[in-house]
PDB file of C-alpha atoms in Angstrom:
ATOM      1  CA  MET A 161     -12.668 -17.058  20.735  1.00 56.00           C
ATOM      2  CA  LEU A 162      -9.672 -19.051  19.526  1.00 61.00           C
ATOM      3  CA  LYS A 163      -6.934 -19.478  22.120  1.00 68.00           C
ATOM      4  CA  ASN A 164      -3.284 -20.457  22.065  1.00 82.00           C
ATOM      5  CA  ARG A 165      -2.951 -19.847  18.341  1.00 95.00           C
ATOM      6  CA  THR A 166       0.357 -18.561  16.996  1.00 97.00           C
ATOM      7  CA  PHE A 167       1.447 -16.275  14.182  1.00 98.00           C
ATOM      8  CA  ALA A 168       4.319 -14.231  12.782  1.00 97.00           C
ATOM      9  CA  PHE A 169       4.309 -11.097  10.638  1.00 97.00           C
ATOM     10  CA  ALA A 170       6.591 -10.330   7.685  1.00 95.00           C
ATOM     11  CA  GLY A 171       6.711  -7.148   5.646  1.00 91.00           C
ATOM     12  CA  SER A 172       6.488  -3.387   5.998  1.00 91.00           C
ATOM     13  CA  ASP A 173       4.966  -0.915   8.436  1.00 93.00           C
ATOM     14  CA  GLU A 174       1.979  -0.279   6.170  1.00 91.00           C
ATOM     15  CA  PHE A 175      -0.250  -2.990   7.625  1.00 94.00           C
ATOM     16  CA  CYS A 176       1.736  -4.086  10.673  1.00 95.00           C
ATOM     17  CA  SER A 177      -0.987  -2.758  13.002  1.00 96.00           C
ATOM     18  CA  VAL A 178      -3.010  -5.878  12.110  1.00 97.00           C
ATOM     19  CA  ILE A 179      -0.811  -7.567  14.706  1.00 98.00           C
ATOM     20  CA  TYR A 180      -2.754  -5.913  17.524  1.00 97.00           C
ATOM     21  CA  PRO A 181      -6.189  -7.474  16.823  1.00 97.00           C
ATOM     22  CA  PHE A 182      -4.552 -10.900  16.779  1.00 97.00           C
ATOM     23  CA  ILE A 183      -2.880 -10.278  20.135  1.00 97.00           C
ATOM     24  CA  GLU A 184      -6.143  -8.914  21.563  1.00 96.00           C
ATOM     25  CA  ASN A 185      -7.815 -12.162  20.472  1.00 95.00           C
ATOM     26  CA  GLU A 186      -5.187 -14.123  22.436  1.00 95.00           C
ATOM     27  CA  TRP A 187      -3.014 -15.149  19.530  1.00 97.00           C
ATOM     28  CA  HIS A 188       0.672 -15.374  20.385  1.00 97.00           C
ATOM     29  CA  LEU A 189       3.146 -13.466  18.222  1.00 98.00           C
ATOM     30  CA  LYS A 190       6.231 -15.598  17.606  1.00 98.00           C
ATOM     31  CA  ALA A 191       8.431 -13.385  15.431  1.00 97.00           C
ATOM     32  CA  VAL A 192       8.592 -10.352  13.151  1.00 97.00           C
ATOM     33  CA  LEU A 193      10.348 -10.175   9.801  1.00 95.00           C
ATOM     34  CA  PRO A 194      10.693  -6.528   8.684  1.00 94.00           C
ATOM     35  CA  SER A 195      11.292  -6.143   4.954  1.00 88.00           C
ATOM     36  CA  ASN A 196      14.066  -3.624   5.700  1.00 87.00           C
ATOM     37  CA  SER A 197      15.658  -1.658   8.508  1.00 89.00           C
ATOM     38  CA  SER A 198      13.350   1.353   7.982  1.00 90.00           C
ATOM     39  CA  CYS A 199      10.282  -0.544   9.230  1.00 93.00           C
ATOM     40  CA  LYS A 200      10.446   1.162  12.607  1.00 95.00           C
ATOM     41  CA  SER A 201       6.880   0.426  13.719  1.00 96.00           C
ATOM     42  CA  LEU A 202       7.182  -3.296  13.060  1.00 96.00           C
ATOM     43  CA  ILE A 203      10.595  -3.466  14.737  1.00 96.00           C
ATOM     44  CA  GLN A 204       9.192  -1.664  17.787  1.00 96.00           C
ATOM     45  CA  ILE A 205       6.265  -4.081  17.998  1.00 97.00           C
ATOM     46  CA  GLY A 206       8.685  -6.992  18.006  1.00 97.00           C
ATOM     47  CA  GLU A 207      10.749  -5.386  20.747  1.00 97.00           C
ATOM     48  CA  HIS A 208       7.671  -4.598  22.845  1.00 97.00           C
ATOM     49  CA  GLU A 209       6.334  -8.140  22.518  1.00 97.00           C
ATOM     50  CA  ASP A 210       9.819  -9.535  23.163  1.00 97.00           C
ATOM     51  CA  VAL A 211       9.885 -11.753  20.078  1.00 97.00           C
ATOM     52  CA  PRO A 212      12.805 -12.342  17.717  1.00 96.00           C
ATOM     53  CA  ASN A 213      13.468 -10.207  14.668  1.00 96.00           C
ATOM     54  CA  MET A 214      14.184 -12.855  12.038  1.00 93.00           C
ATOM     55  CA  GLY A 215      15.875 -10.503   9.556  1.00 85.00           C
ATOM     56  CA  TRP A 216      15.086  -9.030   6.175  1.00 80.00           C
ATOM     57  CA  GLU A 217      14.467 -12.108   4.041  1.00 84.00           C
ATOM     58  CA  ILE A 218      12.145 -15.117   4.211  1.00 87.00           C
ATOM     59  CA  THR A 219      14.227 -18.125   3.237  1.00 89.00           C
ATOM     60  CA  SER A 220      13.537 -21.829   3.656  1.00 90.00           C
ATOM     61  CA  THR A 221      15.953 -21.815   6.606  1.00 92.00           C
ATOM     62  CA  VAL A 222      14.105 -18.929   8.247  1.00 93.00           C
ATOM     63  CA  ALA A 223      10.830 -20.760   7.654  1.00 93.00           C
ATOM     64  CA  ASP A 224      12.222 -23.823   9.426  1.00 94.00           C
ATOM     65  CA  ASP A 225      13.178 -21.597  12.367  1.00 95.00           C
ATOM     66  CA  LEU A 226       9.630 -20.226  12.469  1.00 95.00           C
ATOM     67  CA  VAL A 227       8.293 -23.772  12.542  1.00 95.00           C
ATOM     68  CA  LYS A 228      10.585 -24.547  15.487  1.00 96.00           C
ATOM     69  CA  LEU A 229       9.106 -21.527  17.281  1.00 96.00           C
ATOM     70  CA  GLY A 230       5.661 -23.064  16.824  1.00 96.00           C
ATOM     71  CA  THR A 231       4.368 -20.619  14.200  1.00 97.00           C
ATOM     72  CA  GLU A 232       1.003 -21.620  12.795  1.00 96.00           C
ATOM     73  CA  VAL A 233       0.129 -18.648  10.579  1.00 97.00           C
ATOM     74  CA  LEU A 234       2.405 -16.274   8.663  1.00 96.00           C
ATOM     75  CA  LEU A 235       0.901 -12.886   7.807  1.00 97.00           C
ATOM     76  CA  ILE A 236       2.669 -11.055   4.993  1.00 95.00           C
ATOM     77  CA  SER A 237       2.202  -7.525   3.707  1.00 93.00           C
ATOM     78  CA  GLY A 238       4.351  -5.229   1.619  1.00 85.00           C
ATOM     79  CA  TYR A 239       7.068  -7.838   1.321  1.00 80.00           C
ATOM     80  CA  PRO A 240       9.014  -6.970  -1.855  1.00 75.00           C
ATOM     81  CA  LYS A 241      10.967 -10.191  -2.342  1.00 75.00           C
ATOM     82  CA  ILE A 242      10.188 -13.587  -3.830  1.00 76.00           C
ATOM     83  CA  ILE A 243       9.142 -16.124  -1.206  1.00 82.00           C
ATOM     84  CA  PRO A 244      10.197 -19.789  -1.660  1.00 84.00           C
ATOM     85  CA  HIS A 245       7.146 -21.859  -2.570  1.00 84.00           C
ATOM     86  CA  ASP A 246       7.929 -24.611  -0.054  1.00 86.00           C
ATOM     87  CA  ILE A 247       7.067 -22.141   2.715  1.00 88.00           C
ATOM     88  CA  PHE A 248       3.368 -22.393   1.853  1.00 88.00           C
ATOM     89  CA  SER A 249       3.310 -26.000   3.071  1.00 89.00           C
ATOM     90  CA  LYS A 250       4.903 -25.146   6.419  1.00 92.00           C
ATOM     91  CA  PHE A 251       2.215 -22.791   7.717  1.00 93.00           C
ATOM     92  CA  LYS A 252      -0.959 -21.049   6.656  1.00 95.00           C
ATOM     93  CA  THR A 253       0.387 -18.066   4.726  1.00 95.00           C
ATOM     94  CA  ILE A 254      -1.813 -15.004   4.206  1.00 96.00           C
ATOM     95  CA  ASN A 255      -1.057 -11.866   2.222  1.00 96.00           C
ATOM     96  CA  ILE A 256      -2.666  -8.548   3.163  1.00 97.00           C
ATOM     97  CA  HIS A 257      -2.929  -6.755  -0.161  1.00 96.00           C
ATOM     98  CA  PRO A 258      -3.840  -3.055  -0.590  1.00 97.00           C
ATOM     99  CA  SER A 259      -6.469  -3.479  -3.290  1.00 96.00           C
ATOM    100  CA  TYR A 260      -9.789  -5.186  -3.953  1.00 96.00           C
ATOM    101  CA  LEU A 261      -8.483  -8.252  -5.769  1.00 95.00           C
ATOM    102  CA  PRO A 262      -8.459  -9.357  -8.501  1.00 95.00           C
ATOM    103  CA  TYR A 263      -8.242  -5.664  -9.383  1.00 94.00           C
ATOM    104  CA  GLY A 264      -4.992  -3.923  -8.517  1.00 94.00           C
ATOM    105  CA  ARG A 265      -2.604  -6.850  -8.525  1.00 91.00           C
ATOM    106  CA  GLY A 266       1.081  -6.135  -8.114  1.00 88.00           C
ATOM    107  CA  ILE A 267       3.278  -4.019  -5.901  1.00 86.00           C
ATOM    108  CA  TRP A 268       1.979  -0.609  -4.847  1.00 89.00           C
ATOM    109  CA  PRO A 269      -1.446  -0.400  -6.560  1.00 94.00           C
ATOM    110  CA  GLN A 270      -2.513   2.768  -4.703  1.00 95.00           C
ATOM    111  CA  PRO A 271      -1.214   5.292  -7.290  1.00 95.00           C
ATOM    112  CA  SER A 272      -3.239   3.611 -10.021  1.00 95.00           C
ATOM    113  CA  ILE A 273      -6.307   3.572  -7.753  1.00 96.00           C
ATOM    114  CA  ILE A 274      -6.113   7.316  -7.128  1.00 96.00           C
ATOM    115  CA  TYR A 275      -5.446   7.984 -10.800  1.00 95.00           C
ATOM    116  CA  GLY A 276      -8.672   6.273 -11.825  1.00 92.00           C
ATOM    117  CA  ASN A 277      -8.647   2.526 -11.138  1.00 93.00           C
ATOM    118  CA  PHE A 278     -11.412   2.994  -8.554  1.00 93.00           C
ATOM    119  CA  GLN A 279     -12.720  -0.576  -8.787  1.00 93.00           C
ATOM    120  CA  ALA A 280      -9.461  -1.702  -7.143  1.00 95.00           C
ATOM    121  CA  ALA A 281      -9.955   0.473  -4.050  1.00 96.00           C
ATOM    122  CA  GLY A 282     -10.007  -1.822  -1.056  1.00 97.00           C
ATOM    123  CA  VAL A 283      -8.110  -4.390   0.982  1.00 98.00           C
ATOM    124  CA  THR A 284      -7.885  -8.141   0.429  1.00 98.00           C
ATOM    125  CA  LEU A 285      -6.669 -10.919   2.719  1.00 98.00           C
ATOM    126  CA  HIS A 286      -5.863 -13.954   0.600  1.00 97.00           C
ATOM    127  CA  LYS A 287      -4.071 -17.273   0.737  1.00 96.00           C
ATOM    128  CA  MET A 288      -0.660 -17.154  -0.887  1.00 92.00           C
ATOM    129  CA  ASP A 289       0.273 -19.402  -3.799  1.00 88.00           C
ATOM    130  CA  LYS A 290       3.116 -19.598  -6.302  1.00 84.00           C
ATOM    131  CA  ASN A 291       1.829 -16.590  -8.278  1.00 84.00           C
ATOM    132  CA  PHE A 292       1.569 -12.954  -7.205  1.00 85.00           C
ATOM    133  CA  ASP A 293      -1.755 -11.905  -5.647  1.00 90.00           C
ATOM    134  CA  THR A 294      -3.763 -14.754  -7.164  1.00 91.00           C
ATOM    135  CA  GLY A 295      -4.554 -16.926  -4.122  1.00 93.00           C
ATOM    136  CA  ASN A 296      -8.017 -17.658  -2.791  1.00 97.00           C
ATOM    137  CA  VAL A 297      -9.773 -14.716  -1.139  1.00 98.00           C
ATOM    138  CA  ILE A 298     -10.344 -15.003   2.608  1.00 98.00           C
ATOM    139  CA  LEU A 299     -11.720 -11.512   3.198  1.00 98.00           C
ATOM    140  CA  ARG A 300     -11.966  -8.383   1.084  1.00 98.00           C
ATOM    141  CA  GLU A 301     -13.631  -5.031   1.503  1.00 98.00           C
ATOM    142  CA  LYS A 302     -13.855  -1.826  -0.507  1.00 98.00           C
ATOM    143  CA  VAL A 303     -12.865   1.707   0.469  1.00 97.00           C
ATOM    144  CA  GLY A 304     -14.164   4.918  -1.029  1.00 95.00           C
ATOM    145  CA  VAL A 305     -11.898   7.227  -3.000  1.00 95.00           C
ATOM    146  CA  GLU A 306     -12.531  10.927  -2.423  1.00 93.00           C
ATOM    147  CA  LYS A 307     -12.000  13.664  -5.006  1.00 90.00           C
ATOM    148  CA  CYS A 308      -9.120  15.034  -2.922  1.00 91.00           C
ATOM    149  CA  GLU A 309      -7.633  11.587  -2.138  1.00 95.00           C
ATOM    150  CA  ASN A 310      -3.858  11.366  -2.032  1.00 94.00           C
ATOM    151  CA  LEU A 311      -1.455   8.514  -1.543  1.00 93.00           C
ATOM    152  CA  HIS A 312      -1.172   8.990   2.213  1.00 92.00           C
ATOM    153  CA  THR A 313      -4.880   9.314   2.959  1.00 95.00           C
ATOM    154  CA  LEU A 314      -5.661   6.188   0.937  1.00 96.00           C
ATOM    155  CA  MET A 315      -2.939   4.209   2.694  1.00 95.00           C
ATOM    156  CA  PHE A 316      -4.215   5.307   6.125  1.00 96.00           C
ATOM    157  CA  LYS A 317      -7.789   4.350   5.230  1.00 97.00           C
ATOM    158  CA  GLN A 318      -6.631   0.940   4.043  1.00 97.00           C
ATOM    159  CA  ALA A 319      -4.573   0.357   7.192  1.00 97.00           C
ATOM    160  CA  ILE A 320      -7.549   1.178   9.436  1.00 97.00           C
ATOM    161  CA  LEU A 321      -9.796  -1.113   7.391  1.00 98.00           C
ATOM    162  CA  ALA A 322      -7.191  -3.898   7.535  1.00 97.00           C
ATOM    163  CA  GLU A 323      -7.238  -3.783  11.357  1.00 97.00           C
ATOM    164  CA  THR A 324     -11.002  -4.406  11.379  1.00 97.00           C
ATOM    165  CA  MET A 325     -10.622  -7.242   8.893  1.00 98.00           C
ATOM    166  CA  ALA A 326      -7.790  -8.733  10.975  1.00 98.00           C
ATOM    167  CA  ASP A 327     -10.039  -8.757  14.036  1.00 98.00           C
ATOM    168  CA  ASN A 328     -12.617 -10.740  12.076  1.00 98.00           C
ATOM    169  CA  LEU A 329      -9.931 -13.129  10.841  1.00 98.00           C
ATOM    170  CA  ALA A 330      -8.404 -13.657  14.289  1.00 97.00           C
ATOM    171  CA  THR A 331     -11.838 -14.373  15.766  1.00 96.00           C
ATOM    172  CA  ASN A 332     -13.135 -16.660  13.012  1.00 97.00           C
ATOM    173  CA  PHE A 333      -9.929 -17.963  11.514  1.00 97.00           C
ATOM    174  CA  ASP A 334     -10.761 -21.602  10.768  1.00 96.00           C
ATOM    175  CA  ILE A 335     -14.153 -20.878   9.211  1.00 97.00           C
ATOM    176  CA  LEU A 336     -12.799 -18.074   7.038  1.00 98.00           C
ATOM    177  CA  TRP A 337      -9.776 -20.121   5.980  1.00 98.00           C
ATOM    178  CA  GLN A 338     -11.945 -23.072   4.966  1.00 97.00           C
ATOM    179  CA  ASN A 339     -14.468 -20.898   3.124  1.00 98.00           C
ATOM    180  CA  SER A 340     -11.929 -19.004   1.009  1.00 98.00           C
ATOM    181  CA  ARG A 341     -12.912 -18.649  -2.632  1.00 97.00           C
ATOM    182  CA  GLU A 342     -11.191 -18.295  -5.959  1.00 96.00           C
ATOM    183  CA  GLN A 343     -10.718 -14.850  -7.415  1.00 95.00           C
ATOM    184  CA  GLU A 344     -12.842 -13.827 -10.362  1.00 93.00           C
ATOM    185  CA  LYS A 345     -11.336 -13.890 -13.842  1.00 90.00           C
ATOM    186  CA  LEU A 346     -10.294 -10.490 -15.141  1.00 82.00           C
ATOM    187  CA  GLY A 347     -11.083  -9.156 -18.588  1.00 72.00           C
ATOM    188  CA  THR A 348      -8.554  -7.607 -20.937  1.00 62.00           C
ATOM    189  CA  GLU A 349      -8.984  -4.052 -19.636  1.00 67.00           C
ATOM    190  CA  GLU A 350      -5.763  -2.778 -18.080  1.00 73.00           C
ATOM    191  CA  ALA A 351      -5.432  -0.448 -15.113  1.00 80.00           C
ATOM    192  CA  PRO A 352      -4.391   3.115 -15.953  1.00 83.00           C
ATOM    193  CA  THR A 353      -0.683   3.878 -15.826  1.00 90.00           C
ATOM    194  CA  VAL A 354       0.176   6.953 -13.804  1.00 94.00           C
ATOM    195  CA  PRO A 355       2.556   9.338 -15.621  1.00 94.00           C
ATOM    196  CA  LYS A 356       5.744  10.000 -13.684  1.00 94.00           C
ATOM    197  CA  SER A 357       6.151  13.516 -15.002  1.00 96.00           C
ATOM    198  CA  ILE A 358       4.001  16.516 -15.809  1.00 96.00           C
ATOM    199  CA  ASN A 359       4.167  19.157 -18.477  1.00 95.00           C
ATOM    200  CA  TRP A 360       2.526  22.508 -18.082  1.00 97.00           C
ATOM    201  CA  SER A 361       0.319  22.093 -21.164  1.00 97.00           C
ATOM    202  CA  MET A 362      -1.763  19.648 -19.121  1.00 97.00           C
ATOM    203  CA  ASN A 363      -4.890  20.946 -17.441  1.00 97.00           C
ATOM    204  CA  VAL A 364      -4.610  21.582 -13.719  1.00 97.00           C
ATOM    205  CA  THR A 365      -7.007  18.744 -12.833  1.00 97.00           C
ATOM    206  CA  GLU A 366      -4.721  16.232 -14.522  1.00 97.00           C
ATOM    207  CA  ILE A 367      -1.635  17.737 -12.880  1.00 97.00           C
ATOM    208  CA  ASP A 368      -3.306  17.552  -9.479  1.00 97.00           C
ATOM    209  CA  LYS A 369      -4.331  13.920 -10.020  1.00 96.00           C
ATOM    210  CA  ILE A 370      -0.800  12.864 -10.976  1.00 97.00           C
ATOM    211  CA  ILE A 371       0.770  14.592  -7.973  1.00 96.00           C
ATOM    212  CA  ARG A 372      -1.816  13.147  -5.567  1.00 96.00           C
ATOM    213  CA  SER A 373      -1.214   9.680  -7.011  1.00 95.00           C
ATOM    214  CA  ILE A 374       2.584   9.468  -6.755  1.00 92.00           C
ATOM    215  CA  GLY A 375       3.694  12.612  -4.944  1.00 83.00           C
ATOM    216  CA  GLN A 376       5.296  10.551  -2.205  1.00 83.00           C
ATOM    217  CA  SER A 377       8.030   9.438  -4.598  1.00 88.00           C
ATOM    218  CA  GLY A 378       8.169  12.687  -6.561  1.00 93.00           C
ATOM    219  CA  VAL A 379       6.770  13.821  -9.913  1.00 96.00           C
ATOM    220  CA  SER A 380       9.232  15.193 -12.455  1.00 96.00           C
ATOM    221  CA  ALA A 381       8.705  18.672 -13.897  1.00 96.00           C
ATOM    222  CA  ASN A 382      10.723  21.456 -15.495  1.00 95.00           C
ATOM    223  CA  ILE A 383      10.625  25.143 -14.554  1.00 94.00           C
ATOM    224  CA  LYS A 384      12.885  27.630 -16.350  1.00 91.00           C
ATOM    225  CA  ASN A 385      15.174  24.815 -17.530  1.00 90.00           C
ATOM    226  CA  SER A 386      15.504  23.456 -13.985  1.00 92.00           C
ATOM    227  CA  ASN A 387      14.369  19.904 -13.262  1.00 95.00           C
ATOM    228  CA  LEU A 388      12.334  19.372 -10.100  1.00 94.00           C
ATOM    229  CA  LEU A 389      10.757  16.536  -8.167  1.00 96.00           C
ATOM    230  CA  ILE A 390       7.352  17.675  -6.911  1.00 96.00           C
ATOM    231  CA  PHE A 391       5.894  16.046  -3.802  1.00 96.00           C
ATOM    232  CA  ASN A 392       2.920  18.284  -3.054  1.00 96.00           C
ATOM    233  CA  ALA A 393       1.068  21.065  -4.840  1.00 96.00           C
ATOM    234  CA  SER A 394      -2.214  22.971  -4.975  1.00 96.00           C
ATOM    235  CA  ILE A 395      -4.080  23.917  -8.127  1.00 97.00           C
ATOM    236  CA  TRP A 396      -6.815  26.263  -9.224  1.00 97.00           C
ATOM    237  CA  LYS A 397      -8.516  26.966 -12.502  1.00 97.00           C
ATOM    238  CA  GLN A 398      -8.272  30.530 -13.760  1.00 97.00           C
ATOM    239  CA  GLU A 399      -8.318  31.929 -17.279  1.00 95.00           C
ATOM    240  CA  HIS A 400      -5.101  33.664 -18.265  1.00 96.00           C
ATOM    241  CA  ARG A 401      -2.955  34.738 -21.189  1.00 95.00           C
ATOM    242  CA  ARG A 402       0.342  33.755 -19.651  1.00 95.00           C
ATOM    243  CA  LYS A 403       2.707  31.560 -21.593  1.00 96.00           C
ATOM    244  CA  ILE A 404       2.270  27.978 -20.434  1.00 96.00           C
ATOM    245  CA  GLY A 405       5.063  26.986 -18.058  1.00 96.00           C
ATOM    246  CA  THR A 406       5.815  30.571 -16.993  1.00 96.00           C
ATOM    247  CA  LEU A 407       7.059  31.007 -13.433  1.00 96.00           C
ATOM    248  CA  ILE A 408       4.563  33.540 -12.045  1.00 96.00           C
ATOM    249  CA  PHE A 409       5.737  33.819  -8.429  1.00 96.00           C
ATOM    250  CA  ASP A 410       8.707  32.394  -6.555  1.00 94.00           C
ATOM    251  CA  TRP A 411       7.928  33.271  -2.966  1.00 94.00           C
ATOM    252  CA  GLY A 412       9.195  31.516   0.134  1.00 92.00           C
ATOM    253  CA  CYS A 413       6.084  29.339   0.221  1.00 94.00           C
ATOM    254  CA  GLY A 414       6.992  27.821  -3.162  1.00 95.00           C
ATOM    255  CA  PRO A 415       6.761  28.666  -6.869  1.00 96.00           C
ATOM    256  CA  VAL A 416       3.559  29.239  -8.857  1.00 98.00           C
ATOM    257  CA  VAL A 417       3.522  28.086 -12.486  1.00 97.00           C
ATOM    258  CA  ALA A 418       1.022  28.717 -15.271  1.00 98.00           C
ATOM    259  CA  ALA A 419      -0.633  25.614 -16.711  1.00 97.00           C
ATOM    260  CA  SER A 420      -3.041  25.396 -19.635  1.00 96.00           C
ATOM    261  CA  ASP A 421      -6.196  26.358 -17.747  1.00 97.00           C
ATOM    262  CA  GLY A 422      -4.966  27.685 -14.402  1.00 98.00           C
ATOM    263  CA  TYR A 423      -2.101  27.751 -11.954  1.00 98.00           C
ATOM    264  CA  VAL A 424      -0.096  25.315  -9.837  1.00 98.00           C
ATOM    265  CA  HIS A 425       1.422  26.240  -6.480  1.00 98.00           C
ATOM    266  CA  ILE A 426       4.273  23.853  -5.674  1.00 97.00           C
ATOM    267  CA  SER A 427       4.589  23.656  -1.896  1.00 96.00           C
ATOM    268  CA  ASP A 428       6.985  20.710  -1.502  1.00 96.00           C
ATOM    269  CA  PHE A 429       9.745  19.913  -3.985  1.00 95.00           C
ATOM    270  CA  GLU A 430      13.448  19.400  -4.477  1.00 94.00           C
ATOM    271  CA  SER A 431      15.858  20.065  -7.333  1.00 90.00           C
ATOM    272  CA  LYS A 432      16.965  17.013  -9.287  1.00 81.00           C
TER     273      LYS A 432
END
């Protein structure tokens, strides 16, 4: 077991639980850098471990402060801002990315994974370089995508997997760092783009897939000339002669709308 090693974590709550395996393996947390003020879990970890919160942006000045604290490794995940390239020479910088790289590069690949980019389903820990998500792979593992998968369940599965991978990294850091390998070259095939809206002429399977993919941020739809953002819905296939887009029920549990080959019950939504 490695002892007296040091690290800091920058980013969002999504993968911040990887901090715990490092601490359990006797690494010392030196600082946290939440990507914004809503990262409550990461902020609470910093408070509990009594380490400084270095703010919302990784600058060269902040990096120098981390060096003064004795930071050896900087773990980054879900950090939405450009990081100065000179930081990579100041400590070993590792990104925890929510896909099986090289598939699923870019911010927030989970919607595309659920929508059909199944080869990207996984988690990758990689060295950071001047480009996005292109650094050498340290560890990567796949996750399965269920037929009923939604954005939240996939994110939880990835977070749990990332903790296991972090334990391996904390225990075998130097060997894994030295044995990192280049990512494979990708072909010309592009990942599917998830539509941000639905129309009721779609089949219910497609409607369900879109809502499961990006329901967290809302899917646009129109019912009786009213624009909605849909966050959650249930579907079923059933032959009917209703006009597509007809509002069938509008009970307290949410509206039911006729689609091309069945019905959609909208259980969570708001008016735009």
